[in-house]
Coordinates of N, CA and C in Angstrom, one line a residue:
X1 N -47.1 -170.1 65.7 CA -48.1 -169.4 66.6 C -49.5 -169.9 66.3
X2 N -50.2 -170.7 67.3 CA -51.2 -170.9 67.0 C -52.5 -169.4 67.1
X3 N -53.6 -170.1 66.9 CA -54.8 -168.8 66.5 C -55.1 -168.0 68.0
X4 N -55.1 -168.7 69.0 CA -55.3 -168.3 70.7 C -54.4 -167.5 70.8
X5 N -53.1 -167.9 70.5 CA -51.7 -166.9 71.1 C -51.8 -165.9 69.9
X6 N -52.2 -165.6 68.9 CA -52.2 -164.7 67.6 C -53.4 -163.3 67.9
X7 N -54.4 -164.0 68.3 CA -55.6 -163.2 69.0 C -54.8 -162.5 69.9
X8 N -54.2 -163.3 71.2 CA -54.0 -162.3 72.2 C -52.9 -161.4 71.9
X9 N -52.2 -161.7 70.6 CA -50.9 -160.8 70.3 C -51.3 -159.5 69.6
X10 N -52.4 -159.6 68.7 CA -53.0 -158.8 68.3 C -54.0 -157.8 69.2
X11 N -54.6 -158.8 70.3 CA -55.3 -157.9 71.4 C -54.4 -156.8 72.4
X12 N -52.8 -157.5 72.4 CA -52.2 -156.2 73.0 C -51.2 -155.1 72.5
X13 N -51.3 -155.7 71.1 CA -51.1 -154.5 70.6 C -52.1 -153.4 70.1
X14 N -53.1 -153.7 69.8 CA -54.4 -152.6 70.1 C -54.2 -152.0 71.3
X15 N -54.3 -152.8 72.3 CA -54.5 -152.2 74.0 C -53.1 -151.1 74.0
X16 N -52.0 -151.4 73.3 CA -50.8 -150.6 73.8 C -51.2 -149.5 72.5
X17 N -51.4 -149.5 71.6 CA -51.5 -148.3 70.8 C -52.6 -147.2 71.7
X18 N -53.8 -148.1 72.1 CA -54.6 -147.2 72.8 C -54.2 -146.2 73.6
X19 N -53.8 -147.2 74.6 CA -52.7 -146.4 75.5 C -51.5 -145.4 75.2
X20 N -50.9 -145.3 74.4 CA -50.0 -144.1 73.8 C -51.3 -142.6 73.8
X21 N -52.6 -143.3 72.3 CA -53.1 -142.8 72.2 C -53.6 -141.5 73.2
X22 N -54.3 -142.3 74.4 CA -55.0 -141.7 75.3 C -54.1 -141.1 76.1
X23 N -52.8 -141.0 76.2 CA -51.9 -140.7 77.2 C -51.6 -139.3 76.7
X24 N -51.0 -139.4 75.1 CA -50.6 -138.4 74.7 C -51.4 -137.4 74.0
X25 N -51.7 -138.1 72.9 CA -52.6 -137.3 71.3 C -54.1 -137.0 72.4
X26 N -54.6 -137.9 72.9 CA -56.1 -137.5 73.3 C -55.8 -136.2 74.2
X27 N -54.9 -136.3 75.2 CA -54.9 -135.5 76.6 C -54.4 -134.0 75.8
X28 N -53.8 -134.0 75.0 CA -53.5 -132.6 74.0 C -54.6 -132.1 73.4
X29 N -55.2 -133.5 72.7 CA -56.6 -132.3 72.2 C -57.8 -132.0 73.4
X30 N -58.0 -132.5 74.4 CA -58.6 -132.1 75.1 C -58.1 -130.8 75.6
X31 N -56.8 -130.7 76.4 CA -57.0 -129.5 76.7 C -56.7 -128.5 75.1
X32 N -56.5 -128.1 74.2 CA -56.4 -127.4 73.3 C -57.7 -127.6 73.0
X33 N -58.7 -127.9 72.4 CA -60.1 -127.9 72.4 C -60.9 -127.6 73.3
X34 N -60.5 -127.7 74.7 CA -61.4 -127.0 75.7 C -61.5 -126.1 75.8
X35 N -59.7 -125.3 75.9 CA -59.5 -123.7 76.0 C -60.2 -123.1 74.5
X36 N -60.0 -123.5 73.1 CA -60.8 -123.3 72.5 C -62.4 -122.9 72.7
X37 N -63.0 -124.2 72.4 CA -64.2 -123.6 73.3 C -64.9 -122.8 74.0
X38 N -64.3 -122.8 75.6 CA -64.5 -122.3 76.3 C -64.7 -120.6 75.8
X39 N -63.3 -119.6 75.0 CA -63.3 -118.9 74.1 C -64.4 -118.9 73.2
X40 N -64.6 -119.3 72.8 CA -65.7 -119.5 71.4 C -66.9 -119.5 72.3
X41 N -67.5 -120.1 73.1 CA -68.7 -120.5 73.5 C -68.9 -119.7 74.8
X42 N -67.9 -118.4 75.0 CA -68.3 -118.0 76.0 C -69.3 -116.5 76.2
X43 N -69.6 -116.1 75.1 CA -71.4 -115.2 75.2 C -72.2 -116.6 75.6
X44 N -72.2 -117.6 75.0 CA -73.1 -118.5 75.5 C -73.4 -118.8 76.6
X45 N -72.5 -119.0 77.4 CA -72.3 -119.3 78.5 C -73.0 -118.3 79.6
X46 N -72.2 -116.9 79.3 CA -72.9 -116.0 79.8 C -74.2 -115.9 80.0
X47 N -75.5 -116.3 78.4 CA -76.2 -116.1 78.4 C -77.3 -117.4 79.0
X48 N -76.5 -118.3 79.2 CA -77.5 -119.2 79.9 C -77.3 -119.0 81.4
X49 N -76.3 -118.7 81.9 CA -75.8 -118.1 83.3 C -77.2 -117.4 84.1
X50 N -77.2 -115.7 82.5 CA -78.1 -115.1 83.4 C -79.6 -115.6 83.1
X51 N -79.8 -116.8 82.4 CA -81.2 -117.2 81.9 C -81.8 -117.8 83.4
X52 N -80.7 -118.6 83.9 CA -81.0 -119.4 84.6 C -81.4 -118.6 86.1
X53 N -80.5 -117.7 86.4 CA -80.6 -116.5 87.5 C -81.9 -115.9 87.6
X54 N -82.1 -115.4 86.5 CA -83.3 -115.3 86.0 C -84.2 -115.5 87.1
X55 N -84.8 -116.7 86.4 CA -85.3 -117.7 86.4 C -86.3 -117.8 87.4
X56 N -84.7 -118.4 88.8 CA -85.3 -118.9 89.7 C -83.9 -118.9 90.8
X57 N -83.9 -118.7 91.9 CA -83.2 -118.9 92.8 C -82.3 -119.7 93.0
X58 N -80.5 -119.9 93.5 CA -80.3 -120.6 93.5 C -78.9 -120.6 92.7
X59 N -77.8 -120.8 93.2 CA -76.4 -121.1 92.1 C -76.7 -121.8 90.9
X60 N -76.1 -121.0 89.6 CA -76.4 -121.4 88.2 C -75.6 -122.6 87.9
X61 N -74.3 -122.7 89.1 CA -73.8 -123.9 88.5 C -74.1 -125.0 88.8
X62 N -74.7 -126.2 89.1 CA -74.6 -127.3 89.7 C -73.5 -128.4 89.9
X63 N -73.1 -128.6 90.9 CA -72.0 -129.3 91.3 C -72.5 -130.6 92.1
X64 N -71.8 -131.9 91.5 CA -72.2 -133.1 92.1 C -70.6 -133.6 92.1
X65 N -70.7 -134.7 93.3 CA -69.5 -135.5 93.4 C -69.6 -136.9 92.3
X66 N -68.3 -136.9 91.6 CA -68.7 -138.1 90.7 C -67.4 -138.4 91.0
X67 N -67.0 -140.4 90.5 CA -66.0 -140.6 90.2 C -65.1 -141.0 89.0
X68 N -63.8 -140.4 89.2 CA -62.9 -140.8 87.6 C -61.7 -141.3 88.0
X69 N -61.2 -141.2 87.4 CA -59.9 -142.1 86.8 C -59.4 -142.4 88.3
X70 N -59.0 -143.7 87.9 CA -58.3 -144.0 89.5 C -59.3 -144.4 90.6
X71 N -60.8 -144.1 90.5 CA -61.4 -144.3 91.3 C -61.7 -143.3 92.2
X72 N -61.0 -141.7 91.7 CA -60.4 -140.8 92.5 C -61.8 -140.1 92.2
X73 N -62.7 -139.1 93.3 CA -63.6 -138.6 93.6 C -63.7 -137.5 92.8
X74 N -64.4 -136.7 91.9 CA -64.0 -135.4 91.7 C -65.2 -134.1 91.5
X75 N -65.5 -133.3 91.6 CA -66.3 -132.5 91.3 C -67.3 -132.0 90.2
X76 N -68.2 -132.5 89.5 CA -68.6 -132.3 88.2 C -69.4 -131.1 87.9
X77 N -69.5 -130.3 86.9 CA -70.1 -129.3 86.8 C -70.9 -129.2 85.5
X78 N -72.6 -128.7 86.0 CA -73.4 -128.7 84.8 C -73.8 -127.1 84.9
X79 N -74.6 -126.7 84.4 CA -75.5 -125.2 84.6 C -76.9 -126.5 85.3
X80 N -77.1 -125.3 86.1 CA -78.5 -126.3 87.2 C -79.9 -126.0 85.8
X81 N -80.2 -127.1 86.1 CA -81.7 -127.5 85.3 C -82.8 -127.6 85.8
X82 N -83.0 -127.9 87.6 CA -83.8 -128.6 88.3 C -84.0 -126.9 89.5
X83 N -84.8 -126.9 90.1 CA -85.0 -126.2 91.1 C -83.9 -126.6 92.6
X84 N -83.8 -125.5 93.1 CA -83.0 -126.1 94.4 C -83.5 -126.8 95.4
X85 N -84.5 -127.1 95.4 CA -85.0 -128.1 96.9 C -84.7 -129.4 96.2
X86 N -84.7 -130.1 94.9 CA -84.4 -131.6 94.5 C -83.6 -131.8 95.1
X87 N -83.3 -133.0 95.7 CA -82.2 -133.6 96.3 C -81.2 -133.9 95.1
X88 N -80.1 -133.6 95.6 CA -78.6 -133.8 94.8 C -78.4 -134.9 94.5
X89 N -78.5 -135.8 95.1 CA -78.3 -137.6 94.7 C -79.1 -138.2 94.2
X90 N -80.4 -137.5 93.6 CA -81.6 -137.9 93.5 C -81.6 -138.8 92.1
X91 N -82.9 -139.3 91.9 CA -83.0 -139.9 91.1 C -83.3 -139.1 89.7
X92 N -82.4 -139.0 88.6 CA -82.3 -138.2 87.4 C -83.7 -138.0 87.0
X93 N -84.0 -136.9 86.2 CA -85.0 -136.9 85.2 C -84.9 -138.1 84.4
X94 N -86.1 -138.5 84.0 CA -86.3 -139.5 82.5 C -86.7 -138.4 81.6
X95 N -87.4 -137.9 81.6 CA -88.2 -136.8 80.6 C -88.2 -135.3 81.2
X96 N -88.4 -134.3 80.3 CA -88.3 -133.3 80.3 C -89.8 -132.4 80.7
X97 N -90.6 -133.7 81.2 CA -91.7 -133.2 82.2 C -92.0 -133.4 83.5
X98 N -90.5 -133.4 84.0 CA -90.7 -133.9 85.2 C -90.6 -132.5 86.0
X99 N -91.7 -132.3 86.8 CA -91.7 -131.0 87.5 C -90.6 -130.2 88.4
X100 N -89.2 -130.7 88.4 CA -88.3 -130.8 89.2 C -87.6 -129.7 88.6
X101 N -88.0 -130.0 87.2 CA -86.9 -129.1 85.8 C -87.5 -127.8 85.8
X102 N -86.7 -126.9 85.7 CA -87.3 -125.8 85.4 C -87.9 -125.1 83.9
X103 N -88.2 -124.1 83.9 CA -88.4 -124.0 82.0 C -87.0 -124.0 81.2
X104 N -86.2 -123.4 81.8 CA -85.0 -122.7 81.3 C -84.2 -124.5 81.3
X105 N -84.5 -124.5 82.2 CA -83.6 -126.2 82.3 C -84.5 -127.2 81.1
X106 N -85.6 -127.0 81.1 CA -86.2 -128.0 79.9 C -85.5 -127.6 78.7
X107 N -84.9 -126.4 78.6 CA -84.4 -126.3 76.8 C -83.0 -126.4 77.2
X108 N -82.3 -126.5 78.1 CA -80.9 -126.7 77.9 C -80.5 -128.2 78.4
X109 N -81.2 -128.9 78.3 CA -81.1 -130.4 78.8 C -81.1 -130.9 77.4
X110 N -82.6 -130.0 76.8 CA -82.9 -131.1 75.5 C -81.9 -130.3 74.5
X111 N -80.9 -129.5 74.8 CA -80.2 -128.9 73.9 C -78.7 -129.4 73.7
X112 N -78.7 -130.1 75.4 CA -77.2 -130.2 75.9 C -76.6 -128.9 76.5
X113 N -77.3 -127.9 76.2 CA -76.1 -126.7 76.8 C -76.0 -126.9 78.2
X114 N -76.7 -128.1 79.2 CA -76.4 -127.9 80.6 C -75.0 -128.4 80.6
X115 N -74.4 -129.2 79.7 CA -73.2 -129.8 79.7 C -71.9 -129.2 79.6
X116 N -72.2 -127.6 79.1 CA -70.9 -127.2 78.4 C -70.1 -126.9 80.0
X117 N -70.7 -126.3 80.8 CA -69.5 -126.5 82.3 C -68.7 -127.5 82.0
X118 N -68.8 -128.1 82.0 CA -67.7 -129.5 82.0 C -66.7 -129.5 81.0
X119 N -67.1 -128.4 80.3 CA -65.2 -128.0 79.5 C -64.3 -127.7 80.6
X120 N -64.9 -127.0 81.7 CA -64.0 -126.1 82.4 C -63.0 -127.9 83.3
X121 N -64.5 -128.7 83.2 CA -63.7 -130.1 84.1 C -62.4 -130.7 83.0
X122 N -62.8 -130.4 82.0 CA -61.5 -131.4 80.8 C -60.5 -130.2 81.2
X123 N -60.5 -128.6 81.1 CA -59.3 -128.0 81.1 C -58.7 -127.9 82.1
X124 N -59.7 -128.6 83.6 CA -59.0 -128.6 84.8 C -57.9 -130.6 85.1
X125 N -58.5 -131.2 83.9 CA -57.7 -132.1 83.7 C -58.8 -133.5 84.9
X126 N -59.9 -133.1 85.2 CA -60.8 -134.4 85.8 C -61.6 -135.3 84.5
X127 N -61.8 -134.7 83.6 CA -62.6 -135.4 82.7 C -62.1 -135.5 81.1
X128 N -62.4 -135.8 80.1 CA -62.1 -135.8 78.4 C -63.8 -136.0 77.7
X129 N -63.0 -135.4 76.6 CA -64.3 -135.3 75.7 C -65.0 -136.5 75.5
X130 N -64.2 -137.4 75.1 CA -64.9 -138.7 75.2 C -64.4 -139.8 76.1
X131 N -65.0 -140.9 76.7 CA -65.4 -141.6 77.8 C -66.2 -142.3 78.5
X132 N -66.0 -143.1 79.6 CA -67.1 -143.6 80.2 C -67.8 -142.2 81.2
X133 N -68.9 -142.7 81.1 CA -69.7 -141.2 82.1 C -69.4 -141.3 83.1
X134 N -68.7 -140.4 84.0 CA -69.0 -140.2 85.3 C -70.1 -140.6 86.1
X135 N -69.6 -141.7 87.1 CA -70.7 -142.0 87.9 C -71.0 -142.0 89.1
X136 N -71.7 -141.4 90.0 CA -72.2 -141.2 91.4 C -71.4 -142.0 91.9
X137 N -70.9 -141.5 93.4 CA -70.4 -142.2 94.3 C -71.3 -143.4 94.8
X138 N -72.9 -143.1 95.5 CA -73.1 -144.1 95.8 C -73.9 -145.4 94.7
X139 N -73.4 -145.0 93.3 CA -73.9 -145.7 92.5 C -72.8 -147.0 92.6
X140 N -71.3 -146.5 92.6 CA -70.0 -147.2 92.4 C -70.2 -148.3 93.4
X141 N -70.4 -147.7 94.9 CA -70.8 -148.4 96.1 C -71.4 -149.4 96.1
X142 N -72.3 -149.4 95.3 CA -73.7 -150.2 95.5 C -73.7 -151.0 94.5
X143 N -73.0 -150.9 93.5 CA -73.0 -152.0 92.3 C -71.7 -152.6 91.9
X144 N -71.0 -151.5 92.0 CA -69.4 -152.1 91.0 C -68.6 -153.0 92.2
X145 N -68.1 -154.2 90.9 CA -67.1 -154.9 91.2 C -65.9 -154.9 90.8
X146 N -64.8 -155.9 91.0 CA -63.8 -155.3 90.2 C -63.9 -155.4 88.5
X147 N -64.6 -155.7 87.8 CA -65.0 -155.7 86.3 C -65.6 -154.4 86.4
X148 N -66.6 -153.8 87.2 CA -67.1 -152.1 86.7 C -65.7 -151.4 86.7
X149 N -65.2 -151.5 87.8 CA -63.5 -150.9 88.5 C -63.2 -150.6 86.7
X150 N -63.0 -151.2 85.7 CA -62.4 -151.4 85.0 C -62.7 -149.5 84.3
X151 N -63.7 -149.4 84.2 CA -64.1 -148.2 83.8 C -62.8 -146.9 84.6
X152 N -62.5 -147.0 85.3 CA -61.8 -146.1 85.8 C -60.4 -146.1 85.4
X153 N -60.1 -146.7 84.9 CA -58.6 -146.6 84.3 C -58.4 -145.6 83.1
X154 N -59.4 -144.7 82.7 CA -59.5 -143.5 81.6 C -60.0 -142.3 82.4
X155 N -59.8 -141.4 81.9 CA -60.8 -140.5 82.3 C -62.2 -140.3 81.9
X156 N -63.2 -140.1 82.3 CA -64.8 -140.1 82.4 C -64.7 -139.1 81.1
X157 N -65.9 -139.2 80.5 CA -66.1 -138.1 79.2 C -67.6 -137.7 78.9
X158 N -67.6 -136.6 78.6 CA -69.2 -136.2 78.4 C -69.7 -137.0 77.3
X159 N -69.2 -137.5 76.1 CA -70.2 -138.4 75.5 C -68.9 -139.4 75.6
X160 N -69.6 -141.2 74.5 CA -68.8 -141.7 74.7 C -70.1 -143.0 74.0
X161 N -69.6 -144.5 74.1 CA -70.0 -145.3 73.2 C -71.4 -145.5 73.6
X162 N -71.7 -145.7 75.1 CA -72.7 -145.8 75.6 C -73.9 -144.4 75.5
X163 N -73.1 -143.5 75.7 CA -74.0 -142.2 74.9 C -74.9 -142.5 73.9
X164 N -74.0 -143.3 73.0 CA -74.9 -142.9 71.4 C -75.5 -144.4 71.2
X165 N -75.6 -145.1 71.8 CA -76.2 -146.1 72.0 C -77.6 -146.5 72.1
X166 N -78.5 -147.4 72.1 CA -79.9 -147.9 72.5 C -80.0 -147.7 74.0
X167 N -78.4 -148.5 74.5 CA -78.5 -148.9 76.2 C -78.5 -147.5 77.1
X168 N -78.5 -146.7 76.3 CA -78.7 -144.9 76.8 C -79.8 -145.1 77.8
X169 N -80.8 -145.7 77.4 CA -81.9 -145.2 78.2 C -81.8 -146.0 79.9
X170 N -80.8 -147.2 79.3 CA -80.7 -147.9 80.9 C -79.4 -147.9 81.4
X171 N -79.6 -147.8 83.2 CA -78.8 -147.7 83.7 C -77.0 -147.7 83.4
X172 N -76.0 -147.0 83.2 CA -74.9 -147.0 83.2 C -73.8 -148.4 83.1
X173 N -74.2 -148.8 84.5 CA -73.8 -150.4 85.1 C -74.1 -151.3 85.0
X174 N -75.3 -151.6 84.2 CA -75.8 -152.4 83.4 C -75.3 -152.6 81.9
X175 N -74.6 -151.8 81.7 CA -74.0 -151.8 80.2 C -72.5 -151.8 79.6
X176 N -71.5 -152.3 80.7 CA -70.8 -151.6 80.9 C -69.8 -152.0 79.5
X177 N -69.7 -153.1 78.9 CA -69.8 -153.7 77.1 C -69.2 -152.3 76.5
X178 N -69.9 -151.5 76.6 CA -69.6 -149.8 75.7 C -68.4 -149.4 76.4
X179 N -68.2 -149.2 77.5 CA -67.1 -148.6 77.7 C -65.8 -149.5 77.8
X180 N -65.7 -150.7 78.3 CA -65.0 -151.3 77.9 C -64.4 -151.7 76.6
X181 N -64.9 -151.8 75.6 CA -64.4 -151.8 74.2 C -64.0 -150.3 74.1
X182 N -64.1 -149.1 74.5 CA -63.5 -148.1 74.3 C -62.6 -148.0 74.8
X183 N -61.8 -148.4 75.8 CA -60.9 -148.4 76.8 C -60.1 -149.2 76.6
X184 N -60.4 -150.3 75.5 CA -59.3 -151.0 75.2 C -58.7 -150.8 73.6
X185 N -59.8 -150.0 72.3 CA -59.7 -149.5 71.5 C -59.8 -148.6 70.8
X186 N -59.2 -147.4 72.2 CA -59.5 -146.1 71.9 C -59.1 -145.6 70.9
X187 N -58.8 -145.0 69.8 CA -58.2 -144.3 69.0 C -58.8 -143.0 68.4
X188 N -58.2 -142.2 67.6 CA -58.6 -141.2 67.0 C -59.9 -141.3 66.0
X189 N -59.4 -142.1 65.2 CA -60.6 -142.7 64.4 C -62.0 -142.7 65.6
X190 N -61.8 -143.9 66.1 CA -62.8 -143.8 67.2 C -63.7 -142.5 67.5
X191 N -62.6 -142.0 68.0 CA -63.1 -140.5 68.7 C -64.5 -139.9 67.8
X192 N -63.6 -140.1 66.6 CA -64.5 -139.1 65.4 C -65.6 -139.4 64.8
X193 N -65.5 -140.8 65.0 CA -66.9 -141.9 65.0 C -67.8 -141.2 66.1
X194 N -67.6 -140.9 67.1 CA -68.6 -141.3 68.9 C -68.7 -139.6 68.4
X195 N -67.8 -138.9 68.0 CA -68.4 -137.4 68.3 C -70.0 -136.9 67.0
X196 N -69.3 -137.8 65.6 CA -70.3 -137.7 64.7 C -71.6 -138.5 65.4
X197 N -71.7 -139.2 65.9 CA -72.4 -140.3 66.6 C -73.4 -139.6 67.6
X198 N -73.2 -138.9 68.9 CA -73.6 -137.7 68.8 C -74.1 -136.8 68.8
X199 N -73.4 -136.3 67.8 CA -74.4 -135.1 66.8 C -75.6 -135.7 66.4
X200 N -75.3 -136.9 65.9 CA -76.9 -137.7 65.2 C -77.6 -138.3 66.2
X201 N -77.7 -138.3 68.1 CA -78.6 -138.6 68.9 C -79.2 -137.2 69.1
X202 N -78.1 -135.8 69.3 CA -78.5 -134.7 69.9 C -79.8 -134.0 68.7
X203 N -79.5 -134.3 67.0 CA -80.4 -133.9 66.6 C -81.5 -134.0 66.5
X204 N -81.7 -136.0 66.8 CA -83.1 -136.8 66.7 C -83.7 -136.5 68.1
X205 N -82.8 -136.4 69.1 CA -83.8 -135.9 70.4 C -84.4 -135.0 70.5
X206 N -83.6 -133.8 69.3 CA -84.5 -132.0 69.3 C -85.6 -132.2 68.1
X207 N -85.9 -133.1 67.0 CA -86.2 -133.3 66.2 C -87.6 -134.2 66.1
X208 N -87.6 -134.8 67.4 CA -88.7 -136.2 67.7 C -89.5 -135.5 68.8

């Protein structure tokens, strides 16, 4: 067996372990750690609910169409951050001074608590903990080819390689290197790398 054909025997046996992986062991702890969660983190929840009502006018949940697995459309859910007249397809915050955000939304952006909705998307079986991000329909539109396509063969995840990365700050589709290597070497190990990984962006962002 030369080194070409050795490489690629080695490359699909990675790719097929992944695949067990993500089929089975991942899609278990997802939902068993969501319902968890969910339980655990639900005074929280509550309490940013009525922070946000509070606030300012307007449903506390925010709902955007994004796409996952399959290419298939689905509904994503955050706690709103932004006032309701922003347009929904709009172009994201960069910073946490952007007048769009509310107060209540400035500390749960830079906290992450706008994210915890999206347990309810992993126990409804649209999303996993870790992943490629969910991305706008007319972002898919407008950029992806069949090499982005590739991203959809997993389910979308609230963090994931590109999360904890430098290429964080630039667009999605421009980087797509991160998710791709996770998609073909997903494992447990992994997982526990990207989630500690993470923790050490979410604290330098509250910290800096």
């Amino acid at each position: 067996m030369d080194s070409a054909t050795y490489q690629d025997s080695v490359e699909d046996d990675i790719t097929k372990s992944s695949d067990l992986y993500v089929k089975y062991v991942k899609t278990a702890i997802d939902l068993i750690l969501s319902i968890a969660l969910i339980l655990f983190l639900l005074p929280v929840l509550i309490m940013v609910a009525i922070l946000i009502k509070l606030e300012s006018e307007g449903p506390v949940v925010f709902k955007q169409n994004r796409i996952g697995k399959g290419g298939k459309p689905f509904v994503i859910y955050k706690f709103r951050s932004m006032y309701t007249h922003v347009a929904r397809e709009g172009r994201s915050p960069e910073n946490d001074q952007d007048p769009r955000i509310t107060k209540v939304g400035r500390f749960i952006r830079k906290t992450s608590l706008d994210e915890l909705p999206q347990l309810f998307n992993i126990l409804k079986g649209d999303m996993s903990f870790i992943g490629p991000r969910p991305e706008q329909k007319s972002i898919v539109e407008q950029y992806y080819t069949d090499k982005e396509n590739g991203r959809f063969s997993v389910k979308p995840g609230i963090t994931g390689l590109w999360q904890i990365s430098e290429d964080r700050k630039a667009p999605i589709h421009e980087n797509l290197h991160h998710d791709l290597y996770y998609i073909k070497r997903a494992s447990f190990w992994l997982d526990i790398k990207i989630i500690f990984g993470t923790l050490r962006v979410m604290i330098k962002s509250n910290t800096h």
